[in-house]
Amino acid sequence: GVERLKHVLVKIGMQDADAMSVMNVVQNSEGRVNLNDFAAWVSLKPQMSVAWNDNIILATDSYKFSHWKQYPPGTEYVYSYFESRGCERKEWNEVAFFGLQYFLKRYLLGQVITQAKIDEAVTMCSEHFIGDGLFYKEGFQYILDKHGGKLPISIKAIPEGMVVPTKTALFTMVNTDPKCYWLTNFLETLLVQVWYPM
């Protein structure tokens, strides 16, 4: 029983040590596999190994936290675009665009700003920057209070899977609330990862 199940787990691609860990979890005191425990282990939803991935506020580069202070007075809208800049190899002159939908659904849909996430960011930024002043708590609090934690941002993109010449805009992004002009480029760190699989 136990060895056979461990063999099956290894055969489907699990590392031997990981399969052994599973067996230790699902074996009862008599050395037999408890099917209920094994079924519960199989049906576990994967958990994120790095908690900050679930806090969109912390999914950015450190220097982005100061950008809100650097925009000219009166700035209301920031319109940005994402493109494949091309490659030194002349024969690589096209790109297949895909991956944006994952990031939109994983990170940007629904309420992504909560009081707990703001508080976590306040704590982390005050330690990281040795004091207060760079983290724009008021901006994120405004998004929570005014927009229910949903990001006031509009993203337009070419269809995923489309092959286009390099140096073509693949998607654009603009804030939809003039008080959130700083948000557009704050999200760049996360969204630039769309190019990784291209």
Coordinates of C-alpha atoms in Angstrom, one line a residue, residues 121-195:
A121 CA 2.4 48.0 3.6
V122 CA 2.6 50.8 6.2
T123 CA 4.6 48.6 8.5
M124 CA 6.8 47.1 5.8
C125 CA 7.6 50.5 4.2
S126 CA 8.3 52.2 7.5
E127 CA 10.9 49.5 8.2
H128 CA 12.3 49.4 4.7
F129 CA 12.6 53.1 4.3
I130 CA 13.5 53.8 7.9
G131 CA 10.6 56.1 8.7
D132 CA 7.4 57.4 7.2
G133 CA 6.9 59.7 4.2
L134 CA 7.4 57.6 1.1
F135 CA 4.5 55.2 1.3
Y136 CA 1.4 56.9 -0.1
K137 CA -1.1 55.6 2.5
E138 CA -3.6 58.3 1.7
G139 CA -3.7 57.2 -2.0
F140 CA -4.4 53.6 -1.2
Q141 CA -6.9 54.6 1.5
Y142 CA -8.7 56.7 -1.1
I143 CA -8.9 53.7 -3.4
L144 CA -10.3 51.6 -0.6
D145 CA -12.8 54.2 0.6
K146 CA -13.9 55.7 -2.8
H147 CA -13.6 52.6 -5.0
G148 CA -14.2 49.7 -2.5
G149 CA -10.6 48.5 -3.0
K150 CA -11.0 48.1 -6.8
L151 CA -8.3 49.7 -8.9
P152 CA -9.4 52.7 -10.9
I153 CA -7.5 51.6 -14.0
S154 CA -8.3 50.9 -17.6
I155 CA -6.3 48.5 -19.7
K156 CA -6.7 47.9 -23.4
A157 CA -4.8 45.2 -25.3
I158 CA -4.4 43.5 -28.6
P159 CA -5.9 39.9 -28.6
E160 CA -3.8 37.4 -26.8
G161 CA -2.1 35.0 -29.2
M162 CA -1.8 37.6 -31.9
V163 CA 1.6 37.8 -33.6
V164 CA 2.6 41.4 -34.3
P165 CA 5.8 43.2 -35.3
T166 CA 8.2 44.1 -32.4
K167 CA 7.9 47.7 -31.3
T168 CA 4.1 47.5 -31.5
A169 CA 2.1 48.6 -28.4
L170 CA 0.7 45.4 -26.9
F171 CA -1.4 47.0 -24.2
T172 CA -2.1 50.4 -22.7
M173 CA -3.0 51.5 -19.3
V174 CA -4.5 54.7 -17.8
N175 CA -6.0 55.7 -14.5
T176 CA -9.8 56.4 -14.5
D177 CA -9.8 58.6 -11.4
P178 CA -7.8 61.8 -11.7
K179 CA -6.7 61.5 -8.0
C180 CA -5.0 58.1 -8.9
Y181 CA -2.6 59.4 -11.5
W182 CA 0.2 57.8 -9.6
L183 CA -1.3 54.3 -9.9
T184 CA -0.7 53.7 -13.6
N185 CA 3.1 53.4 -13.4
F186 CA 3.0 51.9 -9.8
L187 CA 1.5 48.8 -11.4
E188 CA 4.3 48.6 -14.0
T189 CA 6.5 46.2 -12.0
L190 CA 3.8 43.6 -11.8
L191 CA 2.6 44.0 -15.4
V192 CA 6.0 44.0 -17.0
Q193 CA 6.2 40.4 -16.0
V194 CA 3.7 39.7 -18.9
W195 CA 6.7 39.7 -21.2

